[in-house]
Amino acid sequence: MIVPFNHVLMLAGAVLFLGLICVLTRRNLIMTLIGIEIMMNAAAIAFVGAALHWQRIDGQAFVLFILGVAATEVAVGLALVVAAHRITGSVDPDRYDFLRW
């Protein structure tokens, strides 16, 4: 069974929208990181769908790059959240005024 390319793009758009809603509506840094991960996965879905549609390997290679960037983003982001949580005792970004000059 072959999935049509427009269905893949609709799925990627829906996943991107869900990630965007997660980023915009949550006041929690961990949920913001999860929302960013969801949006990066939506881009990966679109790249894999496009690579399969045009029979090119470029999209799949770019997805490997996206996965590497996503893993790095999660590692650095969670380390920053844990460090900030130790200082403020909260994951609410409004309480992080110690980062200001």
PDB file of N, CA and C in Angstrom:
ATOM      1  N   MET A   1       0.841  -1.175   0.000  1.00  0.00           N
ATOM      2  CA  MET A   1       0.000   0.000   0.000  1.00  0.00           C
ATOM      3  C   MET A   1       0.887   1.240   0.000  1.00  0.00           C
ATOM      4  N   ILE A   2       0.636   2.146  -0.909  1.00  0.00           N
ATOM      5  CA  ILE A   2       1.403   3.381  -1.021  1.00  0.00           C
ATOM      6  C   ILE A   2       0.555   4.525  -0.480  1.00  0.00           C
ATOM      7  N   VAL A   3       1.136   5.261   0.435  1.00  0.00           N
ATOM      8  CA  VAL A   3       0.448   6.409   1.021  1.00  0.00           C
ATOM      9  C   VAL A   3       0.657   7.602   0.088  1.00  0.00           C
ATOM     10  N   PRO A   4      -0.417   8.286  -0.298  1.00  0.00           N
ATOM     11  CA  PRO A   4      -0.259   9.457  -1.172  1.00  0.00           C
ATOM     12  C   PRO A   4       0.557  10.552  -0.494  1.00  0.00           C
ATOM     13  N   PHE A   5       1.266  11.317  -1.328  1.00  0.00           N
ATOM     14  CA  PHE A   5       2.164  12.343  -0.813  1.00  0.00           C
ATOM     15  C   PHE A   5       1.400  13.431  -0.072  1.00  0.00           C
ATOM     16  N   ASN A   6       0.207  13.775  -0.543  1.00  0.00           N
ATOM     17  CA  ASN A   6      -0.545  14.825   0.153  1.00  0.00           C
ATOM     18  C   ASN A   6      -1.011  14.374   1.527  1.00  0.00           C
ATOM     19  N   HIS A   7      -1.224  13.082   1.727  1.00  0.00           N
ATOM     20  CA  HIS A   7      -1.575  12.585   3.056  1.00  0.00           C
ATOM     21  C   HIS A   7      -0.389  12.697   4.007  1.00  0.00           C
ATOM     22  N   VAL A   8       0.799  12.443   3.485  1.00  0.00           N
ATOM     23  CA  VAL A   8       2.009  12.591   4.306  1.00  0.00           C
ATOM     24  C   VAL A   8       2.183  14.043   4.719  1.00  0.00           C
ATOM     25  N   LEU A   9       1.946  14.949   3.771  1.00  0.00           N
ATOM     26  CA  LEU A   9       2.076  16.374   4.099  1.00  0.00           C
ATOM     27  C   LEU A   9       0.999  16.826   5.079  1.00  0.00           C
ATOM     28  N   MET A  10      -0.201  16.279   4.959  1.00  0.00           N
ATOM     29  CA  MET A  10      -1.253  16.629   5.922  1.00  0.00           C
ATOM     30  C   MET A  10      -0.896  16.114   7.315  1.00  0.00           C
ATOM     31  N   LEU A  11      -0.326  14.906   7.388  1.00  0.00           N
ATOM     32  CA  LEU A  11       0.100  14.375   8.679  1.00  0.00           C
ATOM     33  C   LEU A  11       1.206  15.246   9.279  1.00  0.00           C
ATOM     34  N   ALA A  12       2.169  15.633   8.446  1.00  0.00           N
ATOM     35  CA  ALA A  12       3.257  16.493   8.940  1.00  0.00           C
ATOM     36  C   ALA A  12       2.715  17.840   9.410  1.00  0.00           C
ATOM     37  N   GLY A  13       1.764  18.385   8.679  1.00  0.00           N
ATOM     38  CA  GLY A  13       1.160  19.652   9.091  1.00  0.00           C
ATOM     39  C   GLY A  13       0.396  19.531  10.403  1.00  0.00           C
ATOM     40  N   ALA A  14      -0.326  18.423  10.570  1.00  0.00           N
ATOM     41  CA  ALA A  14      -1.064  18.218  11.816  1.00  0.00           C
ATOM     42  C   ALA A  14      -0.118  18.057  12.998  1.00  0.00           C
ATOM     43  N   VAL A  15       0.954  17.311  12.808  1.00  0.00           N
ATOM     44  CA  VAL A  15       1.926  17.117  13.882  1.00  0.00           C
ATOM     45  C   VAL A  15       2.627  18.434  14.207  1.00  0.00           C
ATOM     46  N   LEU A  16       2.956  19.207  13.175  1.00  0.00           N
ATOM     47  CA  LEU A  16       3.565  20.517  13.396  1.00  0.00           C
ATOM     48  C   LEU A  16       2.620  21.434  14.165  1.00  0.00           C
ATOM     49  N   PHE A  17       1.356  21.410  13.824  1.00  0.00           N
ATOM     50  CA  PHE A  17       0.377  22.237  14.522  1.00  0.00           C
ATOM     51  C   PHE A  17       0.262  21.828  15.990  1.00  0.00           C
ATOM     52  N   LEU A  18       0.265  20.520  16.267  1.00  0.00           N
ATOM     53  CA  LEU A  18       0.185  20.057  17.657  1.00  0.00           C
ATOM     54  C   LEU A  18       1.408  20.503  18.452  1.00  0.00           C
ATOM     55  N   GLY A  19       2.584  20.432  17.834  1.00  0.00           N
ATOM     56  CA  GLY A  19       3.788  20.896  18.514  1.00  0.00           C
ATOM     57  C   GLY A  19       3.753  22.385  18.772  1.00  0.00           C
ATOM     58  N   LEU A  20       3.238  23.139  17.810  1.00  0.00           N
ATOM     59  CA  LEU A  20       3.138  24.587  17.972  1.00  0.00           C
ATOM     60  C   LEU A  20       2.164  24.938  19.088  1.00  0.00           C
ATOM     61  N   ILE A  21       1.053  24.231  19.161  1.00  0.00           N
ATOM     62  CA  ILE A  21       0.093  24.456  20.247  1.00  0.00           C
ATOM     63  C   ILE A  21       0.737  24.142  21.586  1.00  0.00           C
ATOM     64  N   CYS A  22       1.531  23.078  21.641  1.00  0.00           N
ATOM     65  CA  CYS A  22       2.206  22.696  22.890  1.00  0.00           C
ATOM     66  C   CYS A  22       3.178  23.787  23.313  1.00  0.00           C
ATOM     67  N   VAL A  23       3.900  24.365  22.377  1.00  0.00           N
ATOM     68  CA  VAL A  23       4.870  25.417  22.713  1.00  0.00           C
ATOM     69  C   VAL A  23       4.161  26.688  23.159  1.00  0.00           C
ATOM     70  N   LEU A  24       3.093  27.046  22.468  1.00  0.00           N
ATOM     71  CA  LEU A  24       2.452  28.331  22.742  1.00  0.00           C
ATOM     72  C   LEU A  24       1.560  28.327  23.974  1.00  0.00           C
ATOM     73  N   THR A  25       1.011  27.189  24.349  1.00  0.00           N
ATOM     74  CA  THR A  25       0.043  27.181  25.440  1.00  0.00           C
ATOM     75  C   THR A  25       0.612  26.777  26.776  1.00  0.00           C
ATOM     76  N   ARG A  26       1.760  26.162  26.810  1.00  0.00           N
ATOM     77  CA  ARG A  26       2.309  25.681  28.083  1.00  0.00           C
ATOM     78  C   ARG A  26       3.235  26.704  28.706  1.00  0.00           C
ATOM     79  N   ARG A  27       3.231  26.785  29.994  1.00  0.00           N
ATOM     80  CA  ARG A  27       4.142  27.647  30.728  1.00  0.00           C
ATOM     81  C   ARG A  27       5.170  26.802  31.468  1.00  0.00           C
ATOM     82  N   ASN A  28       5.579  25.713  30.870  1.00  0.00           N
ATOM     83  CA  ASN A  28       6.514  24.779  31.468  1.00  0.00           C
ATOM     84  C   ASN A  28       7.633  24.541  30.452  1.00  0.00           C
ATOM     85  N   LEU A  29       8.873  24.691  30.871  1.00  0.00           N
ATOM     86  CA  LEU A  29       9.978  24.562  29.928  1.00  0.00           C
ATOM     87  C   LEU A  29      10.119  23.151  29.383  1.00  0.00           C
ATOM     88  N   ILE A  30       9.812  22.161  30.179  1.00  0.00           N
ATOM     89  CA  ILE A  30       9.922  20.776  29.698  1.00  0.00           C
ATOM     90  C   ILE A  30       8.886  20.514  28.603  1.00  0.00           C
ATOM     91  N   MET A  31       7.672  21.017  28.803  1.00  0.00           N
ATOM     92  CA  MET A  31       6.652  20.847  27.762  1.00  0.00           C
ATOM     93  C   MET A  31       7.003  21.657  26.508  1.00  0.00           C
ATOM     94  N   THR A  32       7.678  22.773  26.688  1.00  0.00           N
ATOM     95  CA  THR A  32       8.134  23.551  25.538  1.00  0.00           C
ATOM     96  C   THR A  32       9.169  22.756  24.738  1.00  0.00           C
ATOM     97  N   LEU A  33      10.090  22.097  25.442  1.00  0.00           N
ATOM     98  CA  LEU A  33      11.065  21.254  24.755  1.00  0.00           C
ATOM     99  C   LEU A  33      10.388  20.108  24.012  1.00  0.00           C
ATOM    100  N   ILE A  34       9.375  19.520  24.630  1.00  0.00           N
ATOM    101  CA  ILE A  34       8.642  18.435  23.967  1.00  0.00           C
ATOM    102  C   ILE A  34       7.926  18.957  22.721  1.00  0.00           C
ATOM    103  N   GLY A  35       7.358  20.156  22.816  1.00  0.00           N
ATOM    104  CA  GLY A  35       6.703  20.752  21.653  1.00  0.00           C
ATOM    105  C   GLY A  35       7.669  21.000  20.504  1.00  0.00           C
ATOM    106  N   ILE A  36       8.876  21.446  20.841  1.00  0.00           N
ATOM    107  CA  ILE A  36       9.894  21.659  19.802  1.00  0.00           C
ATOM    108  C   ILE A  36      10.287  20.322  19.175  1.00  0.00           C
ATOM    109  N   GLU A  37      10.404  19.291  19.988  1.00  0.00           N
ATOM    110  CA  GLU A  37      10.716  17.957  19.451  1.00  0.00           C
ATOM    111  C   GLU A  37       9.617  17.471  18.515  1.00  0.00           C
ATOM    112  N   ILE A  38       8.377  17.720  18.884  1.00  0.00           N
ATOM    113  CA  ILE A  38       7.258  17.300  18.029  1.00  0.00           C
ATOM    114  C   ILE A  38       7.313  18.028  16.690  1.00  0.00           C
ATOM    115  N   MET A  39       7.641  19.322  16.719  1.00  0.00           N
ATOM    116  CA  MET A  39       7.731  20.078  15.464  1.00  0.00           C
ATOM    117  C   MET A  39       8.895  19.582  14.610  1.00  0.00           C
ATOM    118  N   MET A  40      10.009  19.210  15.236  1.00  0.00           N
ATOM    119  CA  MET A  40      11.127  18.673  14.459  1.00  0.00           C
ATOM    120  C   MET A  40      10.757  17.322  13.849  1.00  0.00           C
ATOM    121  N   ASN A  41       9.986  16.525  14.554  1.00  0.00           N
ATOM    122  CA  ASN A  41       9.535  15.250  13.997  1.00  0.00           C
ATOM    123  C   ASN A  41       8.575  15.472  12.823  1.00  0.00           C
ATOM    124  N   ALA A  42       7.783  16.530  12.888  1.00  0.00           N
ATOM    125  CA  ALA A  42       6.904  16.854  11.751  1.00  0.00           C
ATOM    126  C   ALA A  42       7.728  17.185  10.516  1.00  0.00           C
ATOM    127  N   ALA A  43       8.792  17.935  10.709  1.00  0.00           N
ATOM    128  CA  ALA A  43       9.677  18.239   9.575  1.00  0.00           C
ATOM    129  C   ALA A  43      10.307  16.964   9.036  1.00  0.00           C
ATOM    130  N   ALA A  44      10.672  16.051   9.921  1.00  0.00           N
ATOM    131  CA  ALA A  44      11.266  14.789   9.480  1.00  0.00           C
ATOM    132  C   ALA A  44      10.271  13.962   8.670  1.00  0.00           C
ATOM    133  N   ILE A  45       9.008  13.958   9.094  1.00  0.00           N
ATOM    134  CA  ILE A  45       7.977  13.234   8.343  1.00  0.00           C
ATOM    135  C   ILE A  45       7.844  13.818   6.943  1.00  0.00           C
ATOM    136  N   ALA A  46       7.851  15.145   6.854  1.00  0.00           N
ATOM    137  CA  ALA A  46       7.732  15.788   5.541  1.00  0.00           C
ATOM    138  C   ALA A  46       8.941  15.465   4.665  1.00  0.00           C
ATOM    139  N   PHE A  47      10.137  15.462   5.243  1.00  0.00           N
ATOM    140  CA  PHE A  47      11.327  15.163   4.454  1.00  0.00           C
ATOM    141  C   PHE A  47      11.318  13.711   3.969  1.00  0.00           C
ATOM    142  N   VAL A  48      10.919  12.787   4.821  1.00  0.00           N
ATOM    143  CA  VAL A  48      10.885  11.383   4.396  1.00  0.00           C
ATOM    144  C   VAL A  48       9.823  11.180   3.316  1.00  0.00           C
ATOM    145  N   GLY A  49       8.675  11.824   3.486  1.00  0.00           N
ATOM    146  CA  GLY A  49       7.627  11.725   2.465  1.00  0.00           C
ATOM    147  C   GLY A  49       8.079  12.301   1.131  1.00  0.00           C
ATOM    148  N   ALA A  50       8.757  13.446   1.184  1.00  0.00           N
ATOM    149  CA  ALA A  50       9.250  14.054  -0.051  1.00  0.00           C
ATOM    150  C   ALA A  50      10.335  13.193  -0.693  1.00  0.00           C
ATOM    151  N   ALA A  51      11.185  12.609   0.134  1.00  0.00           N
ATOM    152  CA  ALA A  51      12.239  11.742  -0.414  1.00  0.00           C
ATOM    153  C   ALA A  51      11.646  10.523  -1.094  1.00  0.00           C
ATOM    154  N   LEU A  52      10.600   9.975  -0.519  1.00  0.00           N
ATOM    155  CA  LEU A  52       9.961   8.818  -1.141  1.00  0.00           C
ATOM    156  C   LEU A  52       9.189   9.224  -2.399  1.00  0.00           C
ATOM    157  N   HIS A  53       8.604  10.407  -2.374  1.00  0.00           N
ATOM    158  CA  HIS A  53       7.825  10.867  -3.522  1.00  0.00           C
ATOM    159  C   HIS A  53       8.725  11.111  -4.728  1.00  0.00           C
ATOM    160  N   TRP A  54       9.872  11.748  -4.522  1.00  0.00           N
ATOM    161  CA  TRP A  54      10.759  12.084  -5.631  1.00  0.00           C
ATOM    162  C   TRP A  54      11.880  11.076  -5.830  1.00  0.00           C
ATOM    163  N   GLN A  55      11.854   9.980  -5.053  1.00  0.00           N
ATOM    164  CA  GLN A  55      12.843   8.905  -5.196  1.00  0.00           C
ATOM    165  C   GLN A  55      14.278   9.424  -5.066  1.00  0.00           C
ATOM    166  N   ARG A  56      14.499  10.263  -4.061  1.00  0.00           N
ATOM    167  CA  ARG A  56      15.829  10.812  -3.813  1.00  0.00           C
ATOM    168  C   ARG A  56      16.208  10.510  -2.374  1.00  0.00           C
ATOM    169  N   ILE A  57      17.479  10.374  -2.114  1.00  0.00           N
ATOM    170  CA  ILE A  57      17.952  10.013  -0.785  1.00  0.00           C
ATOM    171  C   ILE A  57      18.240  11.245   0.066  1.00  0.00           C
ATOM    172  N   ASP A  58      18.193  12.425  -0.525  1.00  0.00           N
ATOM    173  CA  ASP A  58      18.558  13.640   0.187  1.00  0.00           C
ATOM    174  C   ASP A  58      17.689  13.880   1.421  1.00  0.00           C
ATOM    175  N   GLY A  59      16.401  13.671   1.284  1.00  0.00           N
ATOM    176  CA  GLY A  59      15.485  13.909   2.394  1.00  0.00           C
ATOM    177  C   GLY A  59      15.753  13.007   3.575  1.00  0.00           C
ATOM    178  N   GLN A  60      16.055  11.747   3.293  1.00  0.00           N
ATOM    179  CA  GLN A  60      16.333  10.819   4.381  1.00  0.00           C
ATOM    180  C   GLN A  60      17.656  11.140   5.062  1.00  0.00           C
ATOM    181  N   ALA A  61      18.623  11.612   4.303  1.00  0.00           N
ATOM    182  CA  ALA A  61      19.889  12.031   4.910  1.00  0.00           C
ATOM    183  C   ALA A  61      19.677  13.250   5.791  1.00  0.00           C
ATOM    184  N   PHE A  62      18.809  14.151   5.356  1.00  0.00           N
ATOM    185  CA  PHE A  62      18.536  15.327   6.163  1.00  0.00           C
ATOM    186  C   PHE A  62      17.789  14.958   7.440  1.00  0.00           C
ATOM    187  N   VAL A  63      16.971  13.911   7.393  1.00  0.00           N
ATOM    188  CA  VAL A  63      16.274  13.449   8.598  1.00  0.00           C
ATOM    189  C   VAL A  63      17.275  12.947   9.637  1.00  0.00           C
ATOM    190  N   LEU A  64      18.331  12.288   9.185  1.00  0.00           N
ATOM    191  CA  LEU A  64      19.365  11.861  10.132  1.00  0.00           C
ATOM    192  C   LEU A  64      19.997  13.075  10.810  1.00  0.00           C
ATOM    193  N   PHE A  65      20.215  14.139  10.053  1.00  0.00           N
ATOM    194  CA  PHE A  65      20.736  15.377  10.630  1.00  0.00           C
ATOM    195  C   PHE A  65      19.738  15.950  11.637  1.00  0.00           C
ATOM    196  N   ILE A  66      18.444  15.929  11.307  1.00  0.00           N
ATOM    197  CA  ILE A  66      17.416  16.439  12.223  1.00  0.00           C
ATOM    198  C   ILE A  66      17.404  15.640  13.516  1.00  0.00           C
ATOM    199  N   LEU A  67      17.544  14.323  13.417  1.00  0.00           N
ATOM    200  CA  LEU A  67      17.553  13.493  14.620  1.00  0.00           C
ATOM    201  C   LEU A  67      18.752  13.819  15.500  1.00  0.00           C
ATOM    202  N   GLY A  68      19.897  14.076  14.888  1.00  0.00           N
ATOM    203  CA  GLY A  68      21.086  14.456  15.663  1.00  0.00           C
ATOM    204  C   GLY A  68      20.909  15.791  16.356  1.00  0.00           C
ATOM    205  N   VAL A  69      20.346  16.753  15.636  1.00  0.00           N
ATOM    206  CA  VAL A  69      20.092  18.066  16.233  1.00  0.00           C
ATOM    207  C   VAL A  69      19.059  17.953  17.350  1.00  0.00           C
ATOM    208  N   ALA A  70      18.050  17.119  17.155  1.00  0.00           N
ATOM    209  CA  ALA A  70      17.021  16.952  18.179  1.00  0.00           C
ATOM    210  C   ALA A  70      17.600  16.331  19.449  1.00  0.00           C
ATOM    211  N   ALA A  71      18.454  15.344  19.290  1.00  0.00           N
ATOM    212  CA  ALA A  71      19.067  14.715  20.474  1.00  0.00           C
ATOM    213  C   ALA A  71      19.943  15.714  21.217  1.00  0.00           C
ATOM    214  N   THR A  72      20.693  16.506  20.491  1.00  0.00           N
ATOM    215  CA  THR A  72      21.538  17.519  21.118  1.00  0.00           C
ATOM    216  C   THR A  72      20.692  18.579  21.809  1.00  0.00           C
ATOM    217  N   GLU A  73      19.617  18.998  21.156  1.00  0.00           N
ATOM    218  CA  GLU A  73      18.749  20.017  21.731  1.00  0.00           C
ATOM    219  C   GLU A  73      18.125  19.533  23.032  1.00  0.00           C
ATOM    220  N   VAL A  74      17.722  18.285  23.068  1.00  0.00           N
ATOM    221  CA  VAL A  74      17.122  17.750  24.288  1.00  0.00           C
ATOM    222  C   VAL A  74      18.162  17.660  25.398  1.00  0.00           C
ATOM    223  N   ALA A  75      19.357  17.220  25.073  1.00  0.00           N
ATOM    224  CA  ALA A  75      20.389  17.074  26.106  1.00  0.00           C
ATOM    225  C   ALA A  75      20.755  18.427  26.706  1.00  0.00           C
ATOM    226  N   VAL A  76      21.001  19.415  25.857  1.00  0.00           N
ATOM    227  CA  VAL A  76      21.380  20.745  26.354  1.00  0.00           C
ATOM    228  C   VAL A  76      20.187  21.416  27.036  1.00  0.00           C
ATOM    229  N   GLY A  77      19.018  21.303  26.439  1.00  0.00           N
ATOM    230  CA  GLY A  77      17.828  21.931  27.010  1.00  0.00           C
ATOM    231  C   GLY A  77      17.474  21.375  28.372  1.00  0.00           C
ATOM    232  N   LEU A  78      17.493  20.063  28.520  1.00  0.00           N
ATOM    233  CA  LEU A  78      17.171  19.473  29.819  1.00  0.00           C
ATOM    234  C   LEU A  78      18.230  19.814  30.853  1.00  0.00           C
ATOM    235  N   ALA A  79      19.491  19.888  30.460  1.00  0.00           N
ATOM    236  CA  ALA A  79      20.539  20.284  31.408  1.00  0.00           C
ATOM    237  C   ALA A  79      20.308  21.714  31.893  1.00  0.00           C
ATOM    238  N   LEU A  80      19.923  22.610  30.985  1.00  0.00           N
ATOM    239  CA  LEU A  80      19.628  23.986  31.387  1.00  0.00           C
ATOM    240  C   LEU A  80      18.395  24.057  32.282  1.00  0.00           C
ATOM    241  N   VAL A  81      17.386  23.262  31.985  1.00  0.00           N
ATOM    242  CA  VAL A  81      16.172  23.272  32.803  1.00  0.00           C
ATOM    243  C   VAL A  81      16.475  22.746  34.206  1.00  0.00           C
ATOM    244  N   VAL A  82      17.268  21.702  34.298  1.00  0.00           N
ATOM    245  CA  VAL A  82      17.617  21.154  35.619  1.00  0.00           C
ATOM    246  C   VAL A  82      18.439  22.167  36.411  1.00  0.00           C
ATOM    247  N   ALA A  83      19.386  22.832  35.748  1.00  0.00           N
ATOM    248  CA  ALA A  83      20.185  23.847  36.438  1.00  0.00           C
ATOM    249  C   ALA A  83      19.319  25.012  36.897  1.00  0.00           C
ATOM    250  N   ALA A  84      18.403  25.445  36.062  1.00  0.00           N
ATOM    251  CA  ALA A  84      17.519  26.547  36.432  1.00  0.00           C
ATOM    252  C   ALA A  84      16.541  26.124  37.524  1.00  0.00           C
ATOM    253  N   HIS A  85      16.112  24.871  37.494  1.00  0.00           N
ATOM    254  CA  HIS A  85      15.204  24.375  38.525  1.00  0.00           C
ATOM    255  C   HIS A  85      15.900  24.324  39.884  1.00  0.00           C
ATOM    256  N   ARG A  86      17.180  24.032  39.892  1.00  0.00           N
ATOM    257  CA  ARG A  86      17.913  24.018  41.158  1.00  0.00           C
ATOM    258  C   ARG A  86      18.021  25.410  41.767  1.00  0.00           C
ATOM    259  N   ILE A  87      18.076  26.421  40.921  1.00  0.00           N
ATOM    260  CA  ILE A  87      18.215  27.793  41.420  1.00  0.00           C
ATOM    261  C   ILE A  87      16.875  28.354  41.858  1.00  0.00           C
ATOM    262  N   THR A  88      15.834  28.171  41.012  1.00  0.00           N
ATOM    263  CA  THR A  88      14.544  28.807  41.301  1.00  0.00           C
ATOM    264  C   THR A  88      13.534  27.872  41.957  1.00  0.00           C
ATOM    265  N   GLY A  89      13.683  26.575  41.780  1.00  0.00           N
ATOM    266  CA  GLY A  89      12.706  25.636  42.309  1.00  0.00           C
ATOM    267  C   GLY A  89      11.456  25.529  41.467  1.00  0.00           C
ATOM    268  N   SER A  90      11.506  26.027  40.236  1.00  0.00           N
ATOM    269  CA  SER A  90      10.341  26.003  39.360  1.00  0.00           C
ATOM    270  C   SER A  90      10.789  25.812  37.914  1.00  0.00           C
ATOM    271  N   VAL A  91       9.883  25.330  37.078  1.00  0.00           N
ATOM    272  CA  VAL A  91      10.152  25.233  35.642  1.00  0.00           C
ATOM    273  C   VAL A  91       9.365  26.275  34.870  1.00  0.00           C
ATOM    274  N   ASP A  92       8.787  27.249  35.577  1.00  0.00           N
ATOM    275  CA  ASP A  92       8.062  28.346  34.937  1.00  0.00           C
ATOM    276  C   ASP A  92       9.071  29.360  34.406  1.00  0.00           C
ATOM    277  N   PRO A  93       9.063  29.653  33.106  1.00  0.00           N
ATOM    278  CA  PRO A  93      10.071  30.569  32.553  1.00  0.00           C
ATOM    279  C   PRO A  93       9.940  31.998  33.064  1.00  0.00           C
ATOM    280  N   ASP A  94       8.786  32.386  33.622  1.00  0.00           N
ATOM    281  CA  ASP A  94       8.641  33.743  34.155  1.00  0.00           C
ATOM    282  C   ASP A  94       9.460  33.957  35.427  1.00  0.00           C
ATOM    283  N   ARG A  95       9.833  32.889  36.091  1.00  0.00           N
ATOM    284  CA  ARG A  95      10.597  33.009  37.338  1.00  0.00           C
ATOM    285  C   ARG A  95      12.100  33.019  37.100  1.00  0.00           C
ATOM    286  N   TYR A  96      12.519  32.966  35.861  1.00  0.00           N
ATOM    287  CA  TYR A  96      13.948  32.920  35.562  1.00  0.00           C
ATOM    288  C   TYR A  96      14.474  34.321  35.314  1.00  0.00           C
ATOM    289  N   ASP A  97      14.399  35.176  36.315  1.00  0.00           N
ATOM    290  CA  ASP A  97      14.902  36.530  36.143  1.00  0.00           C
ATOM    291  C   ASP A  97      16.391  36.621  36.459  1.00  0.00           C
ATOM    292  N   PHE A  98      16.991  35.542  36.885  1.00  0.00           N
ATOM    293  CA  PHE A  98      18.431  35.562  37.174  1.00  0.00           C
ATOM    294  C   PHE A  98      19.263  35.565  35.894  1.00  0.00           C
ATOM    295  N   LEU A  99      18.627  35.334  34.758  1.00  0.00           N
ATOM    296  CA  LEU A  99      19.353  35.350  33.498  1.00  0.00           C
ATOM    297  C   LEU A  99      19.456  36.754  32.912  1.00  0.00           C
ATOM    298  N   ARG A 100      18.754  37.713  33.518  1.00  0.00           N
ATOM    299  CA  ARG A 100      18.785  39.081  33.002  1.00  0.00           C
ATOM    300  C   ARG A 100      19.994  39.819  33.540  1.00  0.00           C
ATOM    301  N   TRP A 101      20.439  40.849  32.824  1.00  0.00           N
ATOM    302  CA  TRP A 101      21.561  41.679  33.267  1.00  0.00           C
ATOM    303  C   TRP A 101      21.116  42.658  34.302  1.00  0.00           C
TER     304      TRP A 101
END
